[in-house]
PDB file of C-alpha atoms in Angstrom:
ATOM      1  CA  UNK A 418     -12.745  32.296  51.201  1.00  0.00           C
ATOM      2  CA  UNK A 419     -15.083  29.288  50.177  1.00  0.00           C
ATOM      3  CA  UNK A 420     -15.865  28.537  53.192  1.00  0.00           C
ATOM      4  CA  UNK A 421     -16.462  32.390  54.425  1.00  0.00           C
ATOM      5  CA  UNK A 422     -18.765  32.620  51.080  1.00  0.00           C
ATOM      6  CA  UNK A 423     -20.944  29.481  52.250  1.00  0.00           C
ATOM      7  CA  UNK A 424     -20.824  30.458  55.908  1.00  0.00           C
ATOM      8  CA  UNK A 425     -22.386  34.057  54.238  1.00  0.00           C
ATOM      9  CA  UNK A 426     -24.665  32.376  51.942  1.00  0.00           C
ATOM     10  CA  UNK A 427     -25.989  30.185  55.082  1.00  0.00           C
ATOM     11  CA  UNK A 428     -26.966  32.939  56.768  1.00  0.00           C
ATOM     12  CA  UNK A 429     -28.564  35.055  54.351  1.00  0.00           C
ATOM     13  CA  UNK A 430     -30.820  31.953  54.004  1.00  0.00           C
ATOM     14  CA  UNK A 431     -31.785  32.170  57.362  1.00  0.00           C
ATOM     15  CA  UNK A 432     -32.353  35.488  57.729  1.00  0.00           C
ATOM     16  CA  UNK A 433     -34.804  35.304  54.735  1.00  0.00           C
ATOM     17  CA  UNK A 434     -36.523  32.212  56.624  1.00  0.00           C
ATOM     18  CA  UNK A 435     -36.797  34.675  60.044  1.00  0.00           C
ATOM     19  CA  UNK A 436     -38.033  37.404  58.363  1.00  0.00           C
ATOM     20  CA  UNK A 437     -41.428  35.568  57.157  1.00  0.00           C
ATOM     21  CA  UNK A 438     -44.467  36.715  58.203  1.00  0.00           C
ATOM     22  CA  UNK A 439     -47.817  35.474  58.696  1.00  0.00           C
ATOM     23  CA  UNK A 440     -50.812  36.655  58.988  1.00  0.00           C
ATOM     24  CA  UNK A 441     -54.159  35.115  60.261  1.00  0.00           C
ATOM     25  CA  UNK A 442     -57.058  34.924  62.403  1.00  0.00           C
ATOM     26  CA  UNK A 443     -58.131  32.490  65.296  1.00  0.00           C
ATOM     27  CA  UNK A 444     -60.814  31.595  66.783  1.00  0.00           C
ATOM     28  CA  UNK A 445     -61.430  29.630  69.644  1.00  0.00           C
ATOM     29  CA  UNK A 446     -63.631  26.725  71.794  1.00  0.00           C
ATOM     30  CA  UNK A 447     -63.615  25.347  75.015  1.00  0.00           C
ATOM     31  CA  UNK A 448     -63.678  21.891  75.877  1.00  0.00           C
ATOM     32  CA  UNK A 449     -62.620  19.121  78.406  1.00  0.00           C
ATOM     33  CA  UNK A 450     -63.571  20.491  81.690  1.00  0.00           C
ATOM     34  CA  UNK A 451     -62.335  18.933  84.389  1.00  0.00           C
ATOM     35  CA  UNK A 452     -64.710  18.575  87.716  1.00  0.00           C
ATOM     36  CA  UNK A 453     -66.082  16.628  89.882  1.00  0.00           C
ATOM     37  CA  UNK A 454     -69.841  15.692  89.676  1.00  0.00           C
ATOM     38  CA  UNK A 455     -71.396  18.366  92.284  1.00  0.00           C
ATOM     39  CA  UNK A 456     -69.816  21.553  90.305  1.00  0.00           C
ATOM     40  CA  UNK A 457     -71.913  23.449  87.679  1.00  0.00           C
ATOM     41  CA  UNK A 458     -70.498  24.154  84.163  1.00  0.00           C
ATOM     42  CA  UNK A 459     -71.484  26.068  81.350  1.00  0.00           C
ATOM     43  CA  UNK A 460     -69.843  26.138  77.865  1.00  0.00           C
ATOM     44  CA  UNK A 461     -70.826  28.382  74.624  1.00  0.00           C
ATOM     45  CA  UNK A 462     -69.202  28.459  71.815  1.00  0.00           C
ATOM     46  CA  UNK A 463     -70.840  29.816  68.848  1.00  0.00           C
ATOM     47  CA  UNK A 464     -71.320  33.266  70.536  1.00  0.00           C
ATOM     48  CA  UNK A 465     -71.777  36.207  68.205  1.00  0.00           C
ATOM     49  CA  UNK A 466     -68.029  37.291  66.905  1.00  0.00           C
ATOM     50  CA  UNK A 467     -66.899  33.614  67.662  1.00  0.00           C
ATOM     51  CA  UNK A 468     -66.447  34.583  71.329  1.00  0.00           C
ATOM     52  CA  UNK A 469     -66.179  31.786  73.003  1.00  0.00           C
ATOM     53  CA  UNK A 470     -67.169  31.716  76.902  1.00  0.00           C
ATOM     54  CA  UNK A 471     -66.602  29.203  79.767  1.00  0.00           C
ATOM     55  CA  UNK A 472     -69.062  29.534  83.061  1.00  0.00           C
ATOM     56  CA  UNK A 473     -68.688  27.331  86.319  1.00  0.00           C
ATOM     57  CA  UNK A 474     -70.348  28.070  89.754  1.00  0.00           C
ATOM     58  CA  UNK A 475     -73.717  29.513  91.393  1.00  0.00           C
ATOM     59  CA  UNK A 476     -73.509  33.124  92.378  1.00  0.00           C
ATOM     60  CA  UNK A 477     -73.538  33.379  96.148  1.00  0.00           C
ATOM     61  CA  UNK A 478     -75.656  36.259  96.223  1.00  0.00           C
ATOM     62  CA  UNK A 479     -77.526  39.046  93.510  1.00  0.00           C
ATOM     63  CA  UNK A 480     -74.369  41.019  94.007  1.00  0.00           C
ATOM     64  CA  UNK A 481     -71.734  38.799  92.283  1.00  0.00           C
ATOM     65  CA  UNK A 482     -71.791  36.801  89.481  1.00  0.00           C
ATOM     66  CA  UNK A 483     -70.558  32.669  87.861  1.00  0.00           C
ATOM     67  CA  UNK A 484     -66.747  32.622  86.942  1.00  0.00           C
ATOM     68  CA  UNK A 485     -66.406  32.602  83.940  1.00  0.00           C
ATOM     69  CA  UNK A 486     -63.205  32.567  80.973  1.00  0.00           C
ATOM     70  CA  UNK A 487     -63.761  34.574  77.712  1.00  0.00           C
ATOM     71  CA  UNK A 488     -61.848  34.206  74.683  1.00  0.00           C
ATOM     72  CA  UNK A 489     -62.063  36.296  71.540  1.00  0.00           C
ATOM     73  CA  UNK A 490     -59.475  35.124  68.991  1.00  0.00           C
ATOM     74  CA  UNK A 491     -58.135  37.937  66.745  1.00  0.00           C
ATOM     75  CA  UNK A 492     -58.962  38.632  63.673  1.00  0.00           C
ATOM     76  CA  UNK A 493     -62.564  36.575  64.759  1.00  0.00           C
ATOM     77  CA  UNK A 494     -64.986  39.226  63.195  1.00  0.00           C
ATOM     78  CA  UNK A 495     -65.310  41.098  60.193  1.00  0.00           C
ATOM     79  CA  UNK A 496     -64.112  44.370  62.552  1.00  0.00           C
ATOM     80  CA  UNK A 497     -61.317  42.954  64.638  1.00  0.00           C
ATOM     81  CA  UNK A 498     -57.468  42.514  62.774  1.00  0.00           C
ATOM     82  CA  UNK A 499     -55.970  40.442  61.935  1.00  0.00           C
ATOM     83  CA  UNK A 500     -52.769  38.823  64.087  1.00  0.00           C
ATOM     84  CA  UNK A 501     -49.150  39.278  61.950  1.00  0.00           C
ATOM     85  CA  UNK A 502     -45.797  37.835  62.963  1.00  0.00           C
ATOM     86  CA  UNK A 503     -42.793  36.898  62.374  1.00  0.00           C
ATOM     87  CA  UNK A 504     -40.905  33.647  63.118  1.00  0.00           C
ATOM     88  CA  UNK A 505     -40.522  32.866  66.449  1.00  0.00           C
ATOM     89  CA  UNK A 506     -41.850  36.394  67.605  1.00  0.00           C
ATOM     90  CA  UNK A 507     -44.699  36.805  70.311  1.00  0.00           C
ATOM     91  CA  UNK A 508     -47.768  37.562  69.102  1.00  0.00           C
ATOM     92  CA  UNK A 509     -51.112  38.045  70.212  1.00  0.00           C
ATOM     93  CA  UNK A 510     -53.560  35.292  69.179  1.00  0.00           C
ATOM     94  CA  UNK A 511     -56.504  36.386  70.941  1.00  0.00           C
ATOM     95  CA  UNK A 512     -57.857  38.456  74.052  1.00  0.00           C
ATOM     96  CA  UNK A 513     -58.375  36.756  77.533  1.00  0.00           C
ATOM     97  CA  UNK A 514     -61.189  38.366  80.429  1.00  0.00           C
ATOM     98  CA  UNK A 515     -61.163  36.500  83.388  1.00  0.00           C
ATOM     99  CA  UNK A 516     -64.739  36.951  86.029  1.00  0.00           C
ATOM    100  CA  UNK A 517     -64.332  35.729  89.495  1.00  0.00           C
ATOM    101  CA  UNK A 518     -67.185  35.981  91.286  1.00  0.00           C
ATOM    102  CA  UNK A 519     -68.455  34.634  94.800  1.00  0.00           C
ATOM    103  CA  UNK A 520     -69.431  31.141  93.960  1.00  0.00           C
ATOM    104  CA  UNK A 521     -70.987  27.693  95.252  1.00  0.00           C
ATOM    105  CA  UNK A 522     -70.938  24.504  93.077  1.00  0.00           C
ATOM    106  CA  UNK A 523     -67.303  25.462  91.851  1.00  0.00           C
ATOM    107  CA  UNK A 524     -64.581  24.307  93.940  1.00  0.00           C
ATOM    108  CA  UNK A 525     -63.469  21.065  91.776  1.00  0.00           C
ATOM    109  CA  UNK A 526     -63.741  22.996  88.752  1.00  0.00           C
ATOM    110  CA  UNK A 527     -59.186  22.242  88.672  1.00  0.00           C
ATOM    111  CA  UNK A 528     -59.489  22.673  84.765  1.00  0.00           C
ATOM    112  CA  UNK A 529     -60.196  23.432  81.071  1.00  0.00           C
ATOM    113  CA  UNK A 530     -58.860  23.001  77.233  1.00  0.00           C
ATOM    114  CA  UNK A 531     -58.823  25.699  75.087  1.00  0.00           C
ATOM    115  CA  UNK A 532     -59.373  24.676  71.156  1.00  0.00           C
ATOM    116  CA  UNK A 533     -57.622  27.425  68.814  1.00  0.00           C
ATOM    117  CA  UNK A 534     -58.497  27.090  65.197  1.00  0.00           C
ATOM    118  CA  UNK A 535     -55.549  29.115  63.954  1.00  0.00           C
ATOM    119  CA  UNK A 536     -56.257  30.228  59.895  1.00  0.00           C
ATOM    120  CA  UNK A 537     -53.395  31.702  57.866  1.00  0.00           C
ATOM    121  CA  UNK A 538     -53.708  33.493  54.981  1.00  0.00           C
ATOM    122  CA  UNK A 539     -50.229  34.484  53.907  1.00  0.00           C
ATOM    123  CA  UNK A 540     -47.291  33.240  53.076  1.00  0.00           C
ATOM    124  CA  UNK A 541     -49.461  29.834  52.925  1.00  0.00           C
ATOM    125  CA  UNK A 542     -53.141  29.051  53.020  1.00  0.00           C
ATOM    126  CA  UNK A 543     -53.486  27.039  56.173  1.00  0.00           C
ATOM    127  CA  UNK A 544     -56.284  25.877  58.649  1.00  0.00           C
ATOM    128  CA  UNK A 545     -55.318  23.687  61.825  1.00  0.00           C
ATOM    129  CA  UNK A 546     -55.800  23.505  65.047  1.00  0.00           C
ATOM    130  CA  UNK A 547     -54.021  23.577  68.240  1.00  0.00           C
ATOM    131  CA  UNK A 548     -54.931  22.367  71.763  1.00  0.00           C
ATOM    132  CA  UNK A 549     -53.637  24.133  75.264  1.00  0.00           C
ATOM    133  CA  UNK A 550     -54.462  22.978  78.976  1.00  0.00           C
ATOM    134  CA  UNK A 551     -55.117  25.516  81.787  1.00  0.00           C
ATOM    135  CA  UNK A 552     -55.135  24.212  85.164  1.00  0.00           C
ATOM    136  CA  UNK A 553     -57.702  26.695  87.418  1.00  0.00           C
ATOM    137  CA  UNK A 554     -56.819  27.499  91.069  1.00  0.00           C
ATOM    138  CA  UNK A 555     -59.983  28.376  93.117  1.00  0.00           C
ATOM    139  CA  UNK A 556     -58.500  29.985  96.121  1.00  0.00           C
ATOM    140  CA  UNK A 557     -60.676  30.028  99.337  1.00  0.00           C
ATOM    141  CA  UNK A 558     -61.925  33.788 100.228  1.00  0.00           C
ATOM    142  CA  UNK A 559     -59.902  33.816 103.803  1.00  0.00           C
ATOM    143  CA  UNK A 560     -58.090  36.980 104.370  1.00  0.00           C
ATOM    144  CA  UNK A 561     -60.859  39.339 103.239  1.00  0.00           C
ATOM    145  CA  UNK A 562     -58.349  41.151 100.615  1.00  0.00           C
ATOM    146  CA  UNK A 563     -59.717  40.784  97.407  1.00  0.00           C
ATOM    147  CA  UNK A 564     -56.097  40.657  95.323  1.00  0.00           C
ATOM    148  CA  UNK A 565     -55.107  38.191  97.534  1.00  0.00           C
ATOM    149  CA  UNK A 566     -57.911  35.959  97.633  1.00  0.00           C
ATOM    150  CA  UNK A 567     -57.982  36.198  93.698  1.00  0.00           C
ATOM    151  CA  UNK A 568     -58.125  33.000  91.452  1.00  0.00           C
ATOM    152  CA  UNK A 569     -55.637  31.656  89.610  1.00  0.00           C
ATOM    153  CA  UNK A 570     -55.719  30.121  85.673  1.00  0.00           C
ATOM    154  CA  UNK A 571     -52.039  28.851  84.497  1.00  0.00           C
ATOM    155  CA  UNK A 572     -51.583  28.058  80.939  1.00  0.00           C
ATOM    156  CA  UNK A 573     -49.916  23.811  81.399  1.00  0.00           C
ATOM    157  CA  UNK A 574     -49.260  23.638  77.690  1.00  0.00           C
ATOM    158  CA  UNK A 575     -46.361  25.042  75.303  1.00  0.00           C
ATOM    159  CA  UNK A 576     -45.845  23.323  71.723  1.00  0.00           C
ATOM    160  CA  UNK A 577     -48.950  22.098  70.328  1.00  0.00           C
ATOM    161  CA  UNK A 578     -48.551  18.759  68.924  1.00  0.00           C
ATOM    162  CA  UNK A 579     -50.409  20.012  65.919  1.00  0.00           C
ATOM    163  CA  UNK A 580     -48.487  21.460  62.634  1.00  0.00           C
ATOM    164  CA  UNK A 581     -49.058  23.283  59.693  1.00  0.00           C
ATOM    165  CA  UNK A 582     -46.387  23.337  55.894  1.00  0.00           C
ATOM    166  CA  UNK A 583     -44.870  25.598  54.259  1.00  0.00           C
ATOM    167  CA  UNK A 584     -42.656  25.805  51.687  1.00  0.00           C
ATOM    168  CA  UNK A 585     -41.323  22.324  52.878  1.00  0.00           C
ATOM    169  CA  UNK A 586     -40.295  23.715  56.160  1.00  0.00           C
ATOM    170  CA  UNK A 587     -42.696  22.365  59.411  1.00  0.00           C
ATOM    171  CA  UNK A 588     -44.150  24.960  61.904  1.00  0.00           C
ATOM    172  CA  UNK A 589     -46.596  24.311  64.888  1.00  0.00           C
ATOM    173  CA  UNK A 590     -48.146  26.906  67.781  1.00  0.00           C
ATOM    174  CA  UNK A 591     -46.270  27.407  70.993  1.00  0.00           C
ATOM    175  CA  UNK A 592     -48.465  28.921  73.779  1.00  0.00           C
ATOM    176  CA  UNK A 593     -46.518  31.672  75.624  1.00  0.00           C
ATOM    177  CA  UNK A 594     -48.716  32.817  78.322  1.00  0.00           C
ATOM    178  CA  UNK A 595     -50.992  35.954  79.510  1.00  0.00           C
ATOM    179  CA  UNK A 596     -50.017  39.836  79.109  1.00  0.00           C
ATOM    180  CA  UNK A 597     -51.258  42.768  80.533  1.00  0.00           C
ATOM    181  CA  UNK A 598     -48.890  45.421  79.063  1.00  0.00           C
ATOM    182  CA  UNK A 599     -49.074  44.483  75.028  1.00  0.00           C
ATOM    183  CA  UNK A 600     -46.661  41.704  75.202  1.00  0.00           C
ATOM    184  CA  UNK A 601     -43.620  43.619  76.894  1.00  0.00           C
ATOM    185  CA  UNK A 602     -43.738  40.733  79.500  1.00  0.00           C
ATOM    186  CA  UNK A 603     -45.043  37.374  79.446  1.00  0.00           C
ATOM    187  CA  UNK A 604     -46.446  35.236  82.029  1.00  0.00           C
ATOM    188  CA  UNK A 605     -47.662  31.531  82.345  1.00  0.00           C
ATOM    189  CA  UNK A 606     -50.283  32.190  85.063  1.00  0.00           C
ATOM    190  CA  UNK A 607     -53.285  35.009  85.422  1.00  0.00           C
ATOM    191  CA  UNK A 608     -54.845  36.402  88.406  1.00  0.00           C
ATOM    192  CA  UNK A 609     -58.473  38.087  88.722  1.00  0.00           C
ATOM    193  CA  UNK A 610     -59.492  39.143  92.272  1.00  0.00           C
ATOM    194  CA  UNK A 611     -62.055  38.496  94.321  1.00  0.00           C
ATOM    195  CA  UNK A 612     -65.657  39.644  92.691  1.00  0.00           C
ATOM    196  CA  UNK A 613     -63.879  41.321  89.542  1.00  0.00           C
ATOM    197  CA  UNK A 614     -63.324  40.978  85.872  1.00  0.00           C
ATOM    198  CA  UNK A 615     -59.552  40.930  84.902  1.00  0.00           C
ATOM    199  CA  UNK A 616     -58.219  41.143  81.248  1.00  0.00           C
ATOM    200  CA  UNK A 617     -55.483  39.825  79.545  1.00  0.00           C
ATOM    201  CA  UNK A 618     -53.786  39.051  76.166  1.00  0.00           C
ATOM    202  CA  UNK A 619     -53.393  35.640  75.168  1.00  0.00           C
ATOM    203  CA  UNK A 620     -49.487  35.322  73.331  1.00  0.00           C
ATOM    204  CA  UNK A 621     -48.084  32.323  71.237  1.00  0.00           C
ATOM    205  CA  UNK A 622     -45.263  32.105  68.771  1.00  0.00           C
ATOM    206  CA  UNK A 623     -44.930  30.015  65.448  1.00  0.00           C
ATOM    207  CA  UNK A 624     -42.096  28.102  65.616  1.00  0.00           C
ATOM    208  CA  UNK A 625     -40.096  25.764  62.833  1.00  0.00           C
ATOM    209  CA  UNK A 626     -39.982  22.099  64.509  1.00  0.00           C
ATOM    210  CA  UNK A 627     -37.603  19.602  62.897  1.00  0.00           C
ATOM    211  CA  UNK A 628     -39.065  16.563  60.979  1.00  0.00           C
ATOM    212  CA  UNK A 629     -38.410  14.077  63.860  1.00  0.00           C
ATOM    213  CA  UNK A 630     -40.856  16.163  65.929  1.00  0.00           C
ATOM    214  CA  UNK A 631     -43.502  15.460  63.775  1.00  0.00           C
ATOM    215  CA  UNK A 632     -45.841  12.842  65.143  1.00  0.00           C
ATOM    216  CA  UNK A 633     -46.586   9.969  62.210  1.00  0.00           C
ATOM    217  CA  UNK A 634     -50.383   9.278  61.220  1.00  0.00           C
ATOM    218  CA  UNK A 635     -51.447   6.444  63.099  1.00  0.00           C
ATOM    219  CA  UNK A 636     -51.353   4.542  59.743  1.00  0.00           C
ATOM    220  CA  UNK A 637     -48.176   4.716  59.019  1.00  0.00           C
ATOM    221  CA  UNK A 638     -47.128   3.271  62.745  1.00  0.00           C
ATOM    222  CA  UNK A 639     -49.097   0.397  61.987  1.00  0.00           C
ATOM    223  CA  UNK A 640     -47.340  -0.118  58.771  1.00  0.00           C
ATOM    224  CA  UNK A 641     -44.390   0.237  60.388  1.00  0.00           C
ATOM    225  CA  UNK A 642     -44.897  -2.015  63.376  1.00  0.00           C
ATOM    226  CA  UNK A 643     -45.904  -4.809  60.642  1.00  0.00           C
ATOM    227  CA  UNK A 644     -43.175  -4.310  58.266  1.00  0.00           C
ATOM    228  CA  UNK A 645     -40.738  -4.620  61.130  1.00  0.00           C
ATOM    229  CA  UNK A 646     -42.851  -7.822  62.428  1.00  0.00           C
ATOM    230  CA  UNK A 647     -42.213  -9.267  59.018  1.00  0.00           C
ATOM    231  CA  UNK A 648     -38.698  -8.647  58.730  1.00  0.00           C
ATOM    232  CA  UNK A 649     -38.527 -10.397  62.257  1.00  0.00           C
ATOM    233  CA  UNK A 650     -40.421 -13.509  60.629  1.00  0.00           C
ATOM    234  CA  UNK A 651     -38.035 -13.615  58.045  1.00  0.00           C
ATOM    235  CA  UNK A 652     -35.146 -13.515  60.037  1.00  0.00           C
ATOM    236  CA  UNK A 653     -35.894 -16.041  62.504  1.00  0.00           C
ATOM    237  CA  UNK A 654     -37.230 -18.404  59.073  1.00  0.00           C
ATOM    238  CA  UNK A 655     -33.379 -17.614  57.435  1.00  0.00           C
ATOM    239  CA  UNK A 656     -31.600 -18.621  61.273  1.00  0.00           C
ATOM    240  CA  UNK A 657     -33.710 -22.107  61.580  1.00  0.00           C
ATOM    241  CA  UNK A 658     -32.672 -22.646  57.538  1.00  0.00           C
TER     242      UNK A 658
END
């Protein structure tokens, strides 16, 4: 009977933890473009309303445009609703628009990073930055079919190495991928047909991490290495004595 009571109490505590509702906002910024010297790229992270844009390539003619990514974080401006989510539940951190143009000076652009500044307003006040990488597949336009010739962006990151604390528990942000149906299905990759614009939500979840998964600050790593070295020297001196 005592064991059953303890198990029941533990389940109640776990249920309460899972019922935590986090709310906040997100602002994105692009960085760390992977490209060759002949590629043309441009980043604008200071657009009005907290929108971050990344463009690449030179339009082939007047009927097309540059390739571009546009990220608009949830709650990034006054007219945008904040995101809200429970623990380990998928939520939209922002909207993603992929413009696929016919371009030159773009084939060597194969990746870019998105830094998400996540501001949590409840149940704890927290500001943390989470970095996620994306690969870009500039598909050759060989079939004449806009869909088959579509370019593809793929999320190559999962758990972030950044963390925040709430009531003594450590949490991080895990990027899940793209969804075009309000989160019912989420995919790690997203395609934009040739000479078109495609839109999707970018989804993530807040998940709990153990203390062992939290990286130590460099100062503590150096301190630990120094203490280990000192211990080894003392052991060596004692053995000689």
